[in-house]
Amino acid sequence: MALSPKADSAADNMSGVQHVVLILSGKGGVGKSTVAAQLALALRQAGKKVGILDVDLCGPSIPRMFDVEGHDVHQCPGGWVPVYPDQDQRLALMSIGFLLQARDDAVVWRGPKKNAMIKQFIGDVVWGELDYLIIDTPPGTSDEHISVVENVRQYSPDGAVLVTTPQGVAVGDVRRELTFCRKTKLPVLGVIENMSGFVCPHCTECTNVFSKGGGEALANQFNVPFLGCVPLDPQLTRSLEEGQRFVDAFPTSTAAQAIGRVAQTILQRGEQQENMDTS
Amino acid sequence: MERGLPKKLPIAGVKQVIVVASGKGGVGKSTTAVNLALAIAANDKGKSVGLLDADVYGPSIPRMMNLAGEPELNKQNLMKPLVNFGISCMSMGFLVDEKSPLVWRGLMVMSAVQKLLRQVSWGPLDYLVVDMPPGTGDTQLSMSQNIPIDGAVIVSTPQDIALLDARKGAEMFRKVNVPVLGLVQNMSVFQCPKCGHQTHIFGQDGAKKVAEDMELQVIGDIPLHISIRETSDSGQPVTVSQPDSPQAQAYRALAKEVVARLPSYEDPLPERGQ
């Protein structure tokens, strides 16, 4: 893997980024990357320029979700140039997935190397002017999370969106993640309950395969906003497989509308932040 | 301290170690590890099985096995595993408060994993099933460097996104010379409890294609059934609470495959007898 050229200052590369939002969980497989990707698309629909930084070094999912696996990352004097899936460059992506030689290559690294990589991802990517930078994280409360929070703290992130599925084993892990946010003084924008119910396409019976309500109860318990339920939707899964853009392709689906509402909340918080800064 | 890589030392009393891993989070490693351990025991009542929860950040085993509380120490100052349904269990979840996050860097995780391996009086066990955390990092490396692992079972859901990571997981084990016994396709198909209609929520047959690519076999196919989640959350795993259900049968079939594919156990001290 090539070393990046030294940027004059990390602050230069992040100075054009207006808002930073982290997507956290604690539990694996609840849909952080899916939510990060759909949220970014929803924000883009609202006219914003959005970047996604995928710091899941062991399991980078973002390139696949945007159908840009195998794209190269180019270097410029300021650092790494993000991958732009569209001509209009209103979506900017960075992930370790782009830096691997072959798609099956496993990143089997211990902590210190991961920390160094994350520091580079935050300081050495030439994001340019971005309204929102969404940071997709791996599950847990480990090296990656500590490094990300340490490195973005100076840019006053808007906060974290926590994703959970409704069931007990997931909520338990996400509860710990909420405590992590409190300890590190990271503001919590809210909790999303993902995979919340499945409506059988044949008989429209709703089955709560992964239970229901756990996310909402957690949000109430910790006194943080509940951002809504996103149901299981096979079309969403299929879109991700095919690198199709779900919220663009199925805007009237319950899942897309739920994501849209979360995006609105983030936008409102962002505006409040801007007003406070200018007043 | 010795320089260089740690030497692999078997765990005292444990004959064979099976790791249940993935690469991807949330595909059902813990659910599979728990039910696999129970199914191995159910298939062969004469065998003793233990369960080690190596997921330090998100230990799920205590809830799934309905166990809690601080382990007692024996005379040698080793922790006694907690037992339920005949399975000896150890987890970070028994050692820390359920509500506290472990905000630890890699080095501390390694030392915790060492404790869970070496400072537990596992007793004589035929099989130790290890539930691994997601990813391909410190824990996986420490495990494979410290103890001989007889086989790895890779769990995935049918989606490509999960399989991408499952491939990496399998690749990692190959790099460290751990035999990969096969792939388990979890949450393969959802059957509506009302009308019986089947929906492939997470895609279809993805694992079969990846298995072919990687010259592995799919050794288990577990459906997405609400009873698996309900019984996991309530600490009454489906293999013991509903042993005649198709779900339990799927796990027993998996257990049969896993045991059949393990290399045969060679007693390092044959003159001492059984």
Tab-separated table of N, CA and C in Angstrom, chain A residues 26-30 33 56-62 64-65 69 100 102-112 114-115 139-144 146-147 150 166-170 172-173 175-177 179-180 183-184 195 198 200-203 205 207-212 221 232-234 237-238 240-241, chain B residues 23-27 30-31 55 57-60 63-64 96-107 109-110 134-142 145 158-165 167-169 171-172 175 187 190-195 197 199-203 213-214 224-226 229-230 232-233:
chain	number	residue	atom	x	y	z
A	26	GLY	N	-21.948	-0.807	18.227
A	26	GLY	CA	-21.639	-1.629	19.398
A	26	GLY	C	-21.899	-3.053	18.981
A	27	LYS	N	-23.019	-3.257	18.344
A	27	LYS	CA	-23.363	-4.598	17.835
A	27	LYS	C	-23.053	-4.659	16.343
A	28	GLY	N	-22.556	-5.825	15.908
A	28	GLY	CA	-22.299	-5.987	14.488
A	28	GLY	C	-23.561	-6.341	13.745
A	29	GLY	N	-23.553	-6.076	12.466
A	29	GLY	CA	-24.628	-6.544	11.589
A	29	GLY	C	-25.982	-5.919	11.789
A	30	VAL	N	-26.057	-4.758	12.415
A	30	VAL	CA	-27.365	-4.124	12.619
A	30	VAL	C	-27.734	-3.200	11.472
A	33	SER	N	-23.571	0.373	8.070
A	33	SER	CA	-23.124	0.796	6.742
A	33	SER	C	-24.321	1.075	5.844
A	56	ASP	N	-14.265	1.041	8.877
A	56	ASP	CA	-14.287	-0.376	9.200
A	56	ASP	C	-13.177	-1.026	8.403
A	57	LEU	N	-12.017	-1.177	9.020
A	57	LEU	CA	-10.849	-1.658	8.291
A	57	LEU	C	-10.935	-3.154	7.989
A	58	CYS	N	-11.618	-3.908	8.867
A	58	CYS	CA	-11.688	-5.359	8.656
A	58	CYS	C	-12.810	-5.741	7.696
A	59	GLY	N	-13.863	-4.976	7.696
A	59	GLY	CA	-15.014	-5.325	6.863
A	59	GLY	C	-15.583	-4.120	6.159
A	60	PRO	N	-14.825	-3.527	5.206
A	60	PRO	CA	-15.301	-2.320	4.536
A	60	PRO	C	-16.432	-2.632	3.564
A	61	SER	N	-17.600	-2.082	3.827
A	61	SER	CA	-18.775	-2.390	2.997
A	61	SER	C	-19.141	-1.277	2.030
A	62	ILE	N	-18.658	-0.073	2.283
A	62	ILE	CA	-19.128	1.080	1.503
A	62	ILE	C	-18.839	0.990	-0.004
A	64	ARG	N	-18.719	-1.491	-2.027
A	64	ARG	CA	-19.664	-2.410	-2.659
A	64	ARG	C	-21.046	-1.782	-2.776
A	65	MET	N	-21.444	-1.059	-1.719
A	65	MET	CA	-22.800	-0.504	-1.701
A	65	MET	C	-23.006	0.558	-2.761
A	69	GLU	N	-16.504	-0.851	-6.224
A	69	GLU	CA	-15.414	-1.730	-5.799
A	69	GLU	C	-14.338	-1.733	-6.860
A	100	LEU	N	-7.095	-1.969	-1.092
A	100	LEU	CA	-6.671	-3.360	-1.098
A	100	LEU	C	-6.359	-3.810	-2.514
A	102	ALA	N	-6.555	-7.008	-3.739
A	102	ALA	CA	-7.605	-7.915	-4.218
A	102	ALA	C	-8.763	-7.869	-3.238
A	103	ARG	N	-9.969	-8.109	-3.730
A	103	ARG	CA	-11.123	-7.895	-2.849
A	103	ARG	C	-11.177	-8.877	-1.682
A	104	ASP	N	-10.478	-10.002	-1.787
A	104	ASP	CA	-10.492	-10.971	-0.690
A	104	ASP	C	-9.411	-10.710	0.340
A	105	ASP	N	-8.536	-9.747	0.050
A	105	ASP	CA	-7.444	-9.477	0.989
A	105	ASP	C	-8.000	-9.139	2.356
A	106	ALA	N	-7.463	-9.814	3.370
A	106	ALA	CA	-7.919	-9.528	4.724
A	106	ALA	C	-6.952	-8.558	5.377
A	107	VAL	N	-7.496	-7.597	6.104
A	107	VAL	CA	-6.658	-6.656	6.841
A	107	VAL	C	-6.545	-7.203	8.253
A	108	VAL	N	-5.420	-7.901	8.498
A	108	VAL	CA	-5.294	-8.546	9.809
A	108	VAL	C	-4.285	-7.747	10.618
A	109	TRP	N	-4.740	-6.637	11.151
A	109	TRP	CA	-3.862	-5.705	11.836
A	109	TRP	C	-4.160	-5.609	13.303
A	110	ARG	N	-3.105	-5.339	14.075
A	110	ARG	CA	-3.325	-5.031	15.484
A	110	ARG	C	-3.583	-3.531	15.621
A	111	GLY	N	-3.922	-3.144	16.834
A	111	GLY	CA	-4.369	-1.782	17.121
A	111	GLY	C	-3.542	-0.642	16.585
A	112	PRO	N	-2.235	-0.588	16.899
A	112	PRO	CA	-1.455	0.592	16.533
A	112	PRO	C	-1.481	0.888	15.032
A	114	LYS	N	-3.892	0.090	12.990
A	114	LYS	CA	-5.245	0.588	12.684
A	114	LYS	C	-5.350	2.062	13.042
A	115	ASN	N	-4.798	2.422	14.211
A	115	ASN	CA	-4.879	3.817	14.651
A	115	ASN	C	-4.203	4.740	13.652
A	139	PRO	N	-18.240	-2.530	14.418
A	139	PRO	CA	-18.910	-2.725	15.699
A	139	PRO	C	-17.911	-2.663	16.858
A	140	GLY	N	-18.392	-2.359	18.047
A	140	GLY	CA	-17.530	-2.409	19.226
A	140	GLY	C	-17.180	-1.052	19.791
A	141	THR	N	-16.254	-1.072	20.753
A	141	THR	CA	-15.783	0.179	21.365
A	141	THR	C	-14.275	0.057	21.487
A	142	SER	N	-13.619	-0.161	20.340
A	142	SER	CA	-12.203	-0.513	20.406
A	142	SER	C	-11.317	0.535	19.773
A	143	ASP	N	-10.154	0.077	19.328
A	143	ASP	CA	-9.158	0.996	18.770
A	143	ASP	C	-9.744	1.970	17.770
A	144	GLU	N	-10.503	1.416	16.810
A	144	GLU	CA	-11.020	2.273	15.744
A	144	GLU	C	-11.860	3.411	16.315
A	146	ILE	N	-11.927	4.670	19.474
A	146	ILE	CA	-11.158	5.612	20.269
A	146	ILE	C	-10.392	6.546	19.337
A	147	SER	N	-9.767	5.964	18.302
A	147	SER	CA	-8.996	6.786	17.362
A	147	SER	C	-9.858	7.786	16.619
A	150	GLU	N	-10.900	10.562	18.995
A	150	GLU	CA	-9.756	11.430	19.319
A	150	GLU	C	-9.424	12.347	18.160
A	166	PRO	N	-33.909	-4.534	17.173
A	166	PRO	CA	-34.703	-4.482	18.403
A	166	PRO	C	-34.343	-5.500	19.479
A	167	GLN	N	-33.664	-6.612	19.099
A	167	GLN	CA	-33.577	-7.696	20.068
A	167	GLN	C	-32.604	-7.462	21.197
A	168	GLY	N	-32.803	-8.249	22.269
A	168	GLY	CA	-32.044	-8.095	23.506
A	168	GLY	C	-30.537	-8.089	23.336
A	169	VAL	N	-30.023	-9.078	22.578
A	169	VAL	CA	-28.552	-9.155	22.465
A	169	VAL	C	-27.981	-7.915	21.790
A	170	ALA	N	-28.734	-7.311	20.889
A	170	ALA	CA	-28.231	-6.112	20.206
A	170	ALA	C	-28.308	-4.904	21.126
A	172	GLY	N	-28.279	-4.712	24.244
A	172	GLY	CA	-27.257	-4.782	25.297
A	172	GLY	C	-25.952	-4.164	24.855
A	173	ASP	N	-25.529	-4.499	23.643
A	173	ASP	CA	-24.277	-3.950	23.130
A	173	ASP	C	-24.397	-2.467	22.833
A	175	ARG	N	-26.331	-0.349	24.281
A	175	ARG	CA	-26.375	0.372	25.554
A	175	ARG	C	-24.959	0.757	25.961
A	176	ARG	N	-24.045	-0.193	25.762
A	176	ARG	CA	-22.652	0.089	26.105
A	176	ARG	C	-22.087	1.191	25.210
A	177	GLU	N	-22.490	1.177	23.961
A	177	GLU	CA	-22.016	2.204	23.028
A	177	GLU	C	-22.498	3.583	23.469
A	179	THR	N	-23.030	4.486	26.511
A	179	THR	CA	-22.174	4.864	27.637
A	179	THR	C	-20.832	5.377	27.132
A	180	PHE	N	-20.333	4.735	26.082
A	180	PHE	CA	-19.095	5.183	25.444
A	180	PHE	C	-19.227	6.627	25.001
A	183	LYS	N	-19.090	8.877	27.991
A	183	LYS	CA	-17.729	8.970	28.544
A	183	LYS	C	-16.851	9.857	27.696
A	184	THR	N	-17.003	9.764	26.381
A	184	THR	CA	-16.139	10.537	25.488
A	184	THR	C	-16.768	11.865	25.121
A	195	MET	N	-34.226	-3.027	11.040
A	195	MET	CA	-34.756	-4.399	10.884
A	195	MET	C	-35.925	-4.593	11.844
A	198	PHE	N	-40.930	-7.453	9.817
A	198	PHE	CA	-40.961	-7.845	8.405
A	198	PHE	C	-42.395	-8.093	7.991
A	200	CYS	N	-44.790	-9.737	5.484
A	200	CYS	CA	-44.804	-10.790	4.472
A	200	CYS	C	-45.458	-10.270	3.201
A	201	PRO	N	-44.759	-10.355	2.066
A	201	PRO	CA	-45.323	-9.814	0.819
A	201	PRO	C	-46.566	-10.576	0.354
A	202	HIS	N	-46.740	-11.761	0.904
A	202	HIS	CA	-47.841	-12.609	0.453
A	202	HIS	C	-49.131	-12.319	1.205
A	203	CYS	N	-49.027	-12.253	2.541
A	203	CYS	CA	-50.252	-12.111	3.336
A	203	CYS	C	-50.271	-10.837	4.176
A	205	GLU	N	-48.852	-10.116	6.807
A	205	GLU	CA	-48.709	-10.284	8.259
A	205	GLU	C	-47.341	-9.756	8.661
A	207	THR	N	-44.251	-9.839	10.971
A	207	THR	CA	-43.581	-10.681	11.976
A	207	THR	C	-42.396	-9.923	12.532
A	208	ASN	N	-42.306	-9.862	13.844
A	208	ASN	CA	-41.173	-9.157	14.450
A	208	ASN	C	-40.031	-10.137	14.657
A	209	VAL	N	-39.409	-10.500	13.531
A	209	VAL	CA	-38.354	-11.522	13.558
A	209	VAL	C	-37.277	-11.198	14.584
A	210	PHE	N	-36.893	-9.941	14.630
A	210	PHE	CA	-35.837	-9.544	15.551
A	210	PHE	C	-36.422	-8.771	16.720
A	211	SER	N	-37.673	-9.081	17.050
A	211	SER	CA	-38.354	-8.397	18.149
A	211	SER	C	-38.730	-6.980	17.745
A	212	LYS	N	-39.244	-6.181	18.709
A	212	LYS	CA	-39.713	-4.830	18.366
A	212	LYS	C	-39.622	-3.959	19.599
A	221	GLN	N	-34.649	5.232	27.775
A	221	GLN	CA	-33.888	4.978	28.991
A	221	GLN	C	-32.705	5.935	29.120
A	232	LEU	N	-37.483	-4.378	7.906
A	232	LEU	CA	-36.732	-5.263	7.006
A	232	LEU	C	-37.366	-5.166	5.627
A	233	ASP	N	-36.562	-5.007	4.622
A	233	ASP	CA	-37.103	-4.853	3.276
A	233	ASP	C	-36.197	-5.579	2.294
A	234	PRO	N	-36.676	-6.705	1.714
A	234	PRO	CA	-35.819	-7.454	0.786
A	234	PRO	C	-35.340	-6.609	-0.381
A	237	THR	N	-32.126	-5.023	0.715
A	237	THR	CA	-31.009	-5.977	0.647
A	237	THR	C	-30.547	-6.151	-0.791
A	238	ARG	N	-31.547	-6.308	-1.687
A	238	ARG	CA	-31.201	-6.536	-3.085
A	238	ARG	C	-30.462	-5.336	-3.667
A	240	LEU	N	-28.567	-3.244	-2.158
A	240	LEU	CA	-27.210	-3.199	-1.654
A	240	LEU	C	-26.326	-4.178	-2.409
A	241	GLU	N	-26.873	-5.368	-2.672
A	241	GLU	CA	-26.112	-6.379	-3.415
A	241	GLU	C	-25.717	-5.866	-4.770
B	23	GLY	N	-15.976	-12.523	10.402
B	23	GLY	CA	-15.452	-11.415	9.625
B	23	GLY	C	-16.518	-10.351	9.712
B	24	LYS	N	-17.739	-10.722	9.411
B	24	LYS	CA	-18.864	-9.773	9.458
B	24	LYS	C	-19.561	-9.868	10.812
B	25	GLY	N	-20.029	-8.728	11.289
B	25	GLY	CA	-20.779	-8.732	12.525
B	25	GLY	C	-22.229	-9.076	12.271
B	26	GLY	N	-22.885	-9.555	13.319
B	26	GLY	CA	-24.331	-9.704	13.264
B	26	GLY	C	-24.869	-10.792	12.364
B	27	VAL	N	-24.032	-11.754	11.978
B	27	VAL	CA	-24.540	-12.824	11.100
B	27	VAL	C	-25.033	-14.013	11.889
B	30	SER	N	-22.635	-15.969	17.574
B	30	SER	CA	-22.914	-16.397	18.943
B	30	SER	C	-24.080	-17.373	18.963
B	31	THR	N	-25.134	-17.042	18.224
B	31	THR	CA	-26.301	-17.927	18.149
B	31	THR	C	-25.866	-19.294	17.639
B	55	ASP	N	-15.646	-12.674	22.562
B	55	ASP	CA	-16.025	-11.334	22.132
B	55	ASP	C	-16.032	-10.437	23.361
B	57	TYR	N	-15.857	-7.126	23.527
B	57	TYR	CA	-16.634	-5.885	23.438
B	57	TYR	C	-18.138	-6.126	23.470
B	58	GLY	N	-18.561	-7.250	22.930
B	58	GLY	CA	-20.002	-7.502	22.850
B	58	GLY	C	-20.328	-8.929	23.231
B	59	PRO	N	-20.092	-9.310	24.510
B	59	PRO	CA	-20.297	-10.715	24.893
B	59	PRO	C	-21.777	-11.069	24.938
B	60	SER	N	-22.176	-11.984	24.095
B	60	SER	CA	-23.594	-12.357	24.019
B	60	SER	C	-23.912	-13.653	24.757
B	63	ARG	N	-26.238	-13.899	28.088
B	63	ARG	CA	-27.684	-13.804	27.886
B	63	ARG	C	-28.230	-15.069	27.218
B	64	MET	N	-27.529	-15.539	26.202
B	64	MET	CA	-28.057	-16.678	25.428
B	64	MET	C	-28.065	-17.967	26.214
B	96	VAL	N	-17.430	-8.411	33.861
B	96	VAL	CA	-17.691	-6.968	33.902
B	96	VAL	C	-19.191	-6.724	33.998
B	97	ASP	N	-19.518	-5.552	34.470
B	97	ASP	CA	-20.910	-5.131	34.592
B	97	ASP	C	-21.512	-5.037	33.192
B	98	GLU	N	-22.683	-5.589	33.022
B	98	GLU	CA	-23.328	-5.647	31.711
B	98	GLU	C	-23.454	-4.279	31.059
B	99	LYS	N	-23.578	-3.247	31.873
B	99	LYS	CA	-23.847	-1.933	31.309
B	99	LYS	C	-22.567	-1.195	30.924
B	100	SER	N	-21.404	-1.663	31.432
B	100	SER	CA	-20.195	-0.877	31.148
B	100	SER	C	-19.565	-1.303	29.841
B	101	PRO	N	-19.201	-0.321	29.016
B	101	PRO	CA	-18.485	-0.672	27.796
B	101	PRO	C	-17.015	-0.915	28.122
B	102	LEU	N	-16.384	-1.789	27.380
B	102	LEU	CA	-14.960	-1.998	27.527
B	102	LEU	C	-14.299	-1.155	26.449
B	103	VAL	N	-13.849	0.004	26.841
B	103	VAL	CA	-13.248	0.873	25.837
B	103	VAL	C	-11.753	0.616	25.876
B	104	TRP	N	-11.350	-0.455	25.309
B	104	TRP	CA	-9.976	-0.936	25.401
B	104	TRP	C	-9.283	-0.945	24.062
B	105	ARG	N	-7.980	-0.651	24.104
B	105	ARG	CA	-7.186	-0.837	22.901
B	105	ARG	C	-6.744	-2.301	22.834
B	106	GLY	N	-6.183	-2.640	21.708
B	106	GLY	CA	-5.844	-4.035	21.417
B	106	GLY	C	-5.050	-4.775	22.470
B	107	LEU	N	-4.028	-4.135	23.051
B	107	LEU	CA	-3.146	-4.830	24.000
B	107	LEU	C	-3.918	-5.363	25.201
B	109	VAL	N	-7.046	-6.094	25.266
B	109	VAL	CA	-7.919	-7.173	24.815
B	109	VAL	C	-7.138	-8.480	24.797
B	110	MET	N	-5.905	-8.421	24.310
B	110	MET	CA	-5.084	-9.621	24.232
B	110	MET	C	-4.866	-10.233	25.600
B	134	PRO	N	-16.521	-10.206	15.730
B	134	PRO	CA	-16.417	-9.908	14.293
B	134	PRO	C	-15.050	-9.301	13.995
B	135	GLY	N	-14.663	-9.351	12.749
B	135	GLY	CA	-13.428	-8.694	12.341
B	135	GLY	C	-12.281	-9.670	12.135
B	136	THR	N	-11.126	-9.094	11.820
B	136	THR	CA	-9.939	-9.922	11.594
B	136	THR	C	-8.780	-9.236	12.291
B	137	GLY	N	-8.926	-9.011	13.601
B	137	GLY	CA	-7.916	-8.201	14.303
B	137	GLY	C	-7.238	-8.908	15.451
B	138	ASP	N	-7.041	-8.144	16.513
B	138	ASP	CA	-6.258	-8.616	17.659
B	138	ASP	C	-6.721	-9.944	18.221
B	139	THR	N	-8.022	-10.064	18.476
B	139	THR	CA	-8.509	-11.286	19.129
B	139	THR	C	-8.253	-12.504	18.271
B	140	GLN	N	-8.575	-12.406	16.990
B	140	GLN	CA	-8.395	-13.546	16.093
B	140	GLN	C	-6.923	-13.941	16.013
B	141	LEU	N	-6.056	-12.933	15.898
B	141	LEU	CA	-4.625	-13.205	15.825
B	141	LEU	C	-4.131	-13.854	17.108
B	142	SER	N	-4.513	-13.266	18.249
B	142	SER	CA	-4.060	-13.801	19.535
B	142	SER	C	-4.486	-15.240	19.719
B	145	GLN	N	-2.495	-17.578	17.474
B	145	GLN	CA	-1.080	-17.688	17.826
B	145	GLN	C	-0.858	-18.425	19.129
B	158	PRO	N	-26.700	-14.880	3.525
B	158	PRO	CA	-26.518	-15.042	2.081
B	158	PRO	C	-26.056	-13.784	1.334
B	159	GLN	N	-26.174	-12.594	1.972
B	159	GLN	CA	-25.834	-11.391	1.204
B	159	GLN	C	-24.370	-11.315	0.834
B	160	ASP	N	-24.127	-10.707	-0.319
B	160	ASP	CA	-22.748	-10.522	-0.768
B	160	ASP	C	-21.946	-9.683	0.213
B	161	ILE	N	-22.610	-8.683	0.795
B	161	ILE	CA	-21.911	-7.797	1.724
B	161	ILE	C	-21.338	-8.593	2.889
B	162	ALA	N	-22.124	-9.556	3.371
B	162	ALA	CA	-21.642	-10.390	4.481
B	162	ALA	C	-20.594	-11.367	3.993
B	163	LEU	N	-20.810	-11.892	2.786
B	163	LEU	CA	-19.893	-12.900	2.253
B	163	LEU	C	-18.521	-12.307	1.961
B	164	LEU	N	-18.497	-11.038	1.543
B	164	LEU	CA	-17.221	-10.347	1.319
B	164	LEU	C	-16.356	-10.465	2.564
B	165	ASP	N	-16.978	-10.188	3.707
B	165	ASP	CA	-16.249	-10.242	4.967
B	165	ASP	C	-15.974	-11.674	5.385
B	167	ARG	N	-15.340	-14.110	3.420
B	167	ARG	CA	-14.163	-14.513	2.642
B	167	ARG	C	-12.888	-14.087	3.336
B	168	LYS	N	-12.900	-12.832	3.817
B	168	LYS	CA	-11.713	-12.311	4.488
B	168	LYS	C	-11.431	-13.124	5.740
B	169	GLY	N	-12.516	-13.476	6.457
B	169	GLY	CA	-12.366	-14.281	7.663
B	169	GLY	C	-11.714	-15.615	7.348
B	171	GLU	N	-9.941	-16.346	4.706
B	171	GLU	CA	-8.596	-16.071	4.221
B	171	GLU	C	-7.631	-15.894	5.378
B	172	MET	N	-8.095	-15.195	6.407
B	172	MET	CA	-7.260	-14.960	7.566
B	172	MET	C	-6.875	-16.279	8.217
B	175	LYS	N	-4.263	-18.029	6.305
B	175	LYS	CA	-2.943	-17.396	6.490
B	175	LYS	C	-2.246	-17.932	7.735
B	187	MET	N	-29.647	-17.460	8.503
B	187	MET	CA	-30.760	-16.580	8.088
B	187	MET	C	-31.043	-16.792	6.607
B	190	PHE	N	-36.724	-16.886	5.176
B	190	PHE	CA	-37.728	-16.581	6.176
B	190	PHE	C	-39.052	-17.204	5.775
B	191	GLN	N	-39.648	-17.935	6.749
B	191	GLN	CA	-40.960	-18.527	6.447
B	191	GLN	C	-42.012	-17.810	7.277
B	192	CYS	N	-42.983	-17.214	6.635
B	192	CYS	CA	-44.013	-16.482	7.359
B	192	CYS	C	-44.770	-17.438	8.275
B	193	PRO	N	-44.821	-17.140	9.581
B	193	PRO	CA	-45.482	-18.071	10.494
B	193	PRO	C	-46.985	-18.179	10.232
B	194	LYS	N	-47.545	-17.182	9.506
B	194	LYS	CA	-48.995	-17.221	9.275
B	194	LYS	C	-49.336	-18.005	8.014
B	195	CYS	N	-48.685	-17.667	6.904
B	195	CYS	CA	-49.105	-18.282	5.634
B	195	CYS	C	-48.070	-19.236	5.067
B	197	HIS	N	-45.437	-18.588	3.497
B	197	HIS	CA	-44.724	-18.084	2.314
B	197	HIS	C	-43.252	-17.850	2.643
B	199	THR	N	-39.644	-16.086	2.064
B	199	THR	CA	-38.993	-14.910	1.469
B	199	THR	C	-37.513	-14.968	1.776
B	200	HIS	N	-36.706	-14.746	0.762
B	200	HIS	CA	-35.259	-14.686	0.982
B	200	HIS	C	-34.881	-13.251	1.273
B	201	ILE	N	-35.077	-12.851	2.544
B	201	ILE	CA	-34.870	-11.445	2.909
B	201	ILE	C	-33.434	-11.006	2.648
B	202	PHE	N	-32.491	-11.891	2.947
B	202	PHE	CA	-31.085	-11.518	2.827
B	202	PHE	C	-30.433	-12.117	1.587
B	203	GLY	N	-31.237	-12.386	0.592
B	203	GLY	CA	-30.658	-12.935	-0.630
B	203	GLY	C	-30.730	-14.457	-0.618
B	213	ASP	N	-16.180	-20.986	-4.879
B	213	ASP	CA	-15.010	-20.157	-5.209
B	213	ASP	C	-13.820	-20.468	-4.326
B	214	MET	N	-14.104	-20.625	-3.021
B	214	MET	CA	-13.015	-20.779	-2.076
B	214	MET	C	-12.677	-22.239	-1.826
B	224	LEU	N	-34.192	-18.379	8.863
B	224	LEU	CA	-34.489	-17.228	9.716
B	224	LEU	C	-35.851	-17.494	10.327
B	225	HIS	N	-35.839	-17.874	11.575
B	225	HIS	CA	-37.096	-18.223	12.224
B	225	HIS	C	-37.192	-17.478	13.538
B	226	ILE	N	-38.340	-16.924	13.797
B	226	ILE	CA	-38.510	-16.081	14.973
B	226	ILE	C	-38.187	-16.829	16.267
B	229	ARG	N	-34.514	-16.385	17.510
B	229	ARG	CA	-34.246	-15.116	18.183
B	229	ARG	C	-34.920	-15.090	19.553
B	230	GLU	N	-36.171	-15.538	19.611
B	230	GLU	CA	-36.896	-15.491	20.878
B	230	GLU	C	-36.193	-16.326	21.942
B	232	SER	N	-33.051	-17.225	21.969
B	232	SER	CA	-31.741	-16.650	22.303
B	232	SER	C	-31.895	-15.527	23.314
B	233	ASP	N	-32.851	-14.660	23.059
B	233	ASP	CA	-33.064	-13.530	23.962
B	233	ASP	C	-33.477	-13.992	25.350
